[in-house]
Each structure stands twice: as structure tokens, then as C-alpha cells.
Amino acid sequence: MTDQQTSKIIGLKHEIKAVRAKARELRSENDRWRDVCVTLQKLAGLDDTQYGRLLQAASLPIE
């Protein structure tokens, strides 16, 4: 294996680590937004059906 190949592999490993870290960060952010949404749903007094319709009307994913 040449030095160039070795440095490319090392670069790819660093890139994979960065992408995984970003995915973890986005997953955590998504969880926090879900908590906010649940709180707002409760404050608005919406049941799951009403909340689902609201999300659908705003073209947001229902999960």
C-alpha cells in the first residue's frame, strides 16, 4: 500500500467519523424538536387525530 493510498484511507475514516457525529447531532436535535411538538400539542389541547391533521395540513411528516 502506498503512502497516497494510506492517506486516502485515513481521510475517509475521518470523513466517516465526522458524518457519524453529524448524524448523532441531528438525531438529538430531532428528539428535542419532538419534545417541543408534544408540549405544544398538549398546550393546544389537541388529540392525536387533530394533531395529525394539523401536521398534514402543514405538509409535515407524521411519524
CSV table of N, CA and C in Angstrom, one decimal:
chain,number,residue,atom,x,y,z
A,1,MET,N,0.9,-1.2,0.0
A,1,MET,CA,0.0,0.0,0.0
A,1,MET,C,0.9,1.2,0.0
A,2,THR,N,0.6,2.2,-0.9
A,2,THR,CA,1.4,3.4,-1.0
A,2,THR,C,1.0,4.4,0.1
A,3,ASP,N,1.8,5.4,0.3
A,3,ASP,CA,1.5,6.5,1.2
A,3,ASP,C,0.3,7.2,0.8
A,4,GLN,N,0.1,7.4,-0.5
A,4,GLN,CA,-1.1,8.1,-1.0
A,4,GLN,C,-2.4,7.3,-0.7
A,5,GLN,N,-2.3,6.0,-0.9
A,5,GLN,CA,-3.5,5.2,-0.5
A,5,GLN,C,-3.8,5.2,1.0
A,6,THR,N,-2.7,5.2,1.8
A,6,THR,CA,-2.9,5.2,3.2
A,6,THR,C,-3.5,6.5,3.6
A,7,SER,N,-3.0,7.6,3.1
A,7,SER,CA,-3.6,8.9,3.4
A,7,SER,C,-5.0,9.1,3.0
A,8,LYS,N,-5.4,8.5,1.9
A,8,LYS,CA,-6.8,8.5,1.4
A,8,LYS,C,-7.7,7.7,2.4
A,9,ILE,N,-7.2,6.6,2.8
A,9,ILE,CA,-8.0,5.7,3.8
A,9,ILE,C,-8.1,6.5,5.1
A,10,ILE,N,-7.1,7.1,5.5
A,10,ILE,CA,-7.2,7.9,6.8
A,10,ILE,C,-8.2,9.0,6.6
A,11,GLY,N,-8.1,9.7,5.5
A,11,GLY,CA,-9.1,10.8,5.2
A,11,GLY,C,-10.5,10.3,5.2
A,12,LEU,N,-10.7,9.1,4.6
A,12,LEU,CA,-12.1,8.6,4.6
A,12,LEU,C,-12.5,8.2,6.0
A,13,LYS,N,-11.6,7.7,6.8
A,13,LYS,CA,-12.0,7.4,8.2
A,13,LYS,C,-12.4,8.6,8.9
A,14,HIS,N,-11.7,9.7,8.7
A,14,HIS,CA,-12.0,11.0,9.4
A,14,HIS,C,-13.4,11.5,8.9
A,15,GLU,N,-13.6,11.3,7.6
A,15,GLU,CA,-14.9,11.8,7.0
A,15,GLU,C,-16.0,11.0,7.6
A,16,ILE,N,-15.9,9.7,7.7
A,16,ILE,CA,-16.9,8.8,8.3
A,16,ILE,C,-17.2,9.2,9.7
A,17,LYS,N,-16.2,9.5,10.5
A,17,LYS,CA,-16.4,9.9,11.9
A,17,LYS,C,-17.1,11.2,11.9
A,18,ALA,N,-16.8,12.2,11.0
A,18,ALA,CA,-17.5,13.4,11.0
A,18,ALA,C,-19.0,13.3,10.6
A,19,VAL,N,-19.2,12.4,9.7
A,19,VAL,CA,-20.6,12.2,9.2
A,19,VAL,C,-21.4,11.5,10.4
A,20,ARG,N,-20.8,10.5,11.0
A,20,ARG,CA,-21.5,9.9,12.2
A,20,ARG,C,-21.8,10.9,13.3
A,21,ALA,N,-20.8,11.8,13.6
A,21,ALA,CA,-21.0,12.8,14.6
A,21,ALA,C,-22.2,13.7,14.2
A,22,LYS,N,-22.2,14.1,13.0
A,22,LYS,CA,-23.3,15.0,12.5
A,22,LYS,C,-24.7,14.3,12.6
A,23,ALA,N,-24.7,13.0,12.2
A,23,ALA,CA,-25.9,12.2,12.3
A,23,ALA,C,-26.4,12.1,13.8
A,24,ARG,N,-25.5,11.9,14.7
A,24,ARG,CA,-25.9,11.9,16.1
A,24,ARG,C,-26.4,13.2,16.6
A,25,GLU,N,-25.8,14.3,16.1
A,25,GLU,CA,-26.2,15.6,16.5
A,25,GLU,C,-27.6,15.9,15.9
A,26,LEU,N,-27.9,15.5,14.7
A,26,LEU,CA,-29.2,15.7,14.1
A,26,LEU,C,-30.2,14.9,14.8
A,27,ARG,N,-29.9,13.7,15.1
A,27,ARG,CA,-30.8,12.8,15.8
A,27,ARG,C,-31.2,13.4,17.2
A,28,SER,N,-30.3,14.0,17.9
A,28,SER,CA,-30.5,14.6,19.2
A,28,SER,C,-31.4,15.8,19.0
A,29,GLU,N,-31.1,16.6,17.9
A,29,GLU,CA,-31.9,17.8,17.7
A,29,GLU,C,-33.3,17.4,17.3
A,30,ASN,N,-33.5,16.4,16.5
A,30,ASN,CA,-34.8,15.9,16.2
A,30,ASN,C,-35.6,15.5,17.4
A,31,ASP,N,-34.9,14.8,18.3
A,31,ASP,CA,-35.6,14.4,19.6
A,31,ASP,C,-36.1,15.6,20.4
A,32,ARG,N,-35.2,16.7,20.4
A,32,ARG,CA,-35.6,17.9,21.2
A,32,ARG,C,-36.8,18.6,20.5
A,33,TRP,N,-36.8,18.6,19.2
A,33,TRP,CA,-38.0,19.2,18.5
A,33,TRP,C,-39.2,18.4,18.7
A,34,ARG,N,-39.1,17.1,18.8
A,34,ARG,CA,-40.3,16.2,19.0
A,34,ARG,C,-40.9,16.6,20.4
A,35,ASP,N,-40.0,16.8,21.4
A,35,ASP,CA,-40.4,17.1,22.7
A,35,ASP,C,-41.2,18.5,22.7
A,36,VAL,N,-40.7,19.4,22.0
A,36,VAL,CA,-41.3,20.7,21.8
A,36,VAL,C,-42.7,20.5,21.2
A,37,CYS,N,-42.8,19.7,20.2
A,37,CYS,CA,-44.1,19.5,19.5
A,37,CYS,C,-45.1,18.8,20.4
A,38,VAL,N,-44.7,17.9,21.2
A,38,VAL,CA,-45.6,17.2,22.1
A,38,VAL,C,-46.1,18.2,23.2
A,39,THR,N,-45.2,19.1,23.6
A,39,THR,CA,-45.6,20.1,24.6
A,39,THR,C,-46.6,21.1,24.0
A,40,LEU,N,-46.3,21.5,22.8
A,40,LEU,CA,-47.3,22.4,22.1
A,40,LEU,C,-48.6,21.7,21.8
A,41,GLN,N,-48.6,20.5,21.5
A,41,GLN,CA,-49.8,19.7,21.2
A,41,GLN,C,-50.6,19.7,22.5
A,42,LYS,N,-50.0,19.4,23.6
A,42,LYS,CA,-50.7,19.4,24.9
A,42,LYS,C,-51.2,20.8,25.3
A,43,LEU,N,-50.4,21.8,25.1
A,43,LEU,CA,-50.9,23.2,25.4
A,43,LEU,C,-52.1,23.6,24.6
A,44,ALA,N,-52.1,23.2,23.3
A,44,ALA,CA,-53.2,23.5,22.4
A,44,ALA,C,-54.4,22.6,22.7
A,45,GLY,N,-54.2,21.6,23.4
A,45,GLY,CA,-55.4,20.7,23.7
A,45,GLY,C,-55.8,19.8,22.6
A,46,LEU,N,-54.9,19.5,21.7
A,46,LEU,CA,-55.2,18.7,20.5
A,46,LEU,C,-55.0,17.2,20.8
A,47,ASP,N,-56.0,16.4,20.4
A,47,ASP,CA,-55.8,14.9,20.5
A,47,ASP,C,-54.9,14.5,19.3
A,48,ASP,N,-54.6,13.2,19.2
A,48,ASP,CA,-53.6,12.7,18.2
A,48,ASP,C,-54.2,12.9,16.8
A,49,THR,N,-55.5,12.7,16.6
A,49,THR,CA,-56.1,12.9,15.3
A,49,THR,C,-56.1,14.3,14.8
A,50,GLN,N,-56.4,15.2,15.7
A,50,GLN,CA,-56.4,16.7,15.4
A,50,GLN,C,-54.9,17.1,15.1
A,51,TYR,N,-54.0,16.6,15.9
A,51,TYR,CA,-52.6,17.0,15.7
A,51,TYR,C,-52.1,16.4,14.4
A,52,GLY,N,-52.5,15.2,14.0
A,52,GLY,CA,-52.1,14.6,12.8
A,52,GLY,C,-52.6,15.4,11.6
A,53,ARG,N,-53.9,15.8,11.7
A,53,ARG,CA,-54.5,16.7,10.6
A,53,ARG,C,-53.7,18.0,10.5
A,54,LEU,N,-53.3,18.6,11.6
A,54,LEU,CA,-52.6,19.8,11.6
A,54,LEU,C,-51.2,19.6,10.9
A,55,LEU,N,-50.5,18.6,11.2
A,55,LEU,CA,-49.3,18.3,10.6
A,55,LEU,C,-49.4,18.0,9.1
A,56,GLN,N,-50.5,17.3,8.7
A,56,GLN,CA,-50.8,17.0,7.3
A,56,GLN,C,-51.1,18.3,6.6
A,57,ALA,N,-51.8,19.2,7.2
A,57,ALA,CA,-52.2,20.4,6.5
A,57,ALA,C,-51.0,21.3,6.3
A,58,ALA,N,-50.0,21.2,7.2
A,58,ALA,CA,-48.7,21.9,7.0
A,58,ALA,C,-47.7,21.2,6.2
A,59,SER,N,-48.1,20.1,5.6
A,59,SER,CA,-47.2,19.2,4.8
A,59,SER,C,-46.0,18.8,5.6
A,60,LEU,N,-46.2,18.4,6.9
A,60,LEU,CA,-45.1,17.9,7.7
A,60,LEU,C,-45.3,16.4,7.9
A,61,PRO,N,-44.2,15.7,8.0
A,61,PRO,CA,-44.3,14.2,8.2
A,61,PRO,C,-45.0,13.8,9.5
A,62,ILE,N,-45.8,12.8,9.4
A,62,ILE,CA,-46.4,12.2,10.6
A,62,ILE,C,-45.7,10.9,10.9
A,63,GLU,N,-45.1,10.9,12.1
A,63,GLU,CA,-44.3,9.7,12.4
A,63,GLU,C,-44.9,9.1,13.7
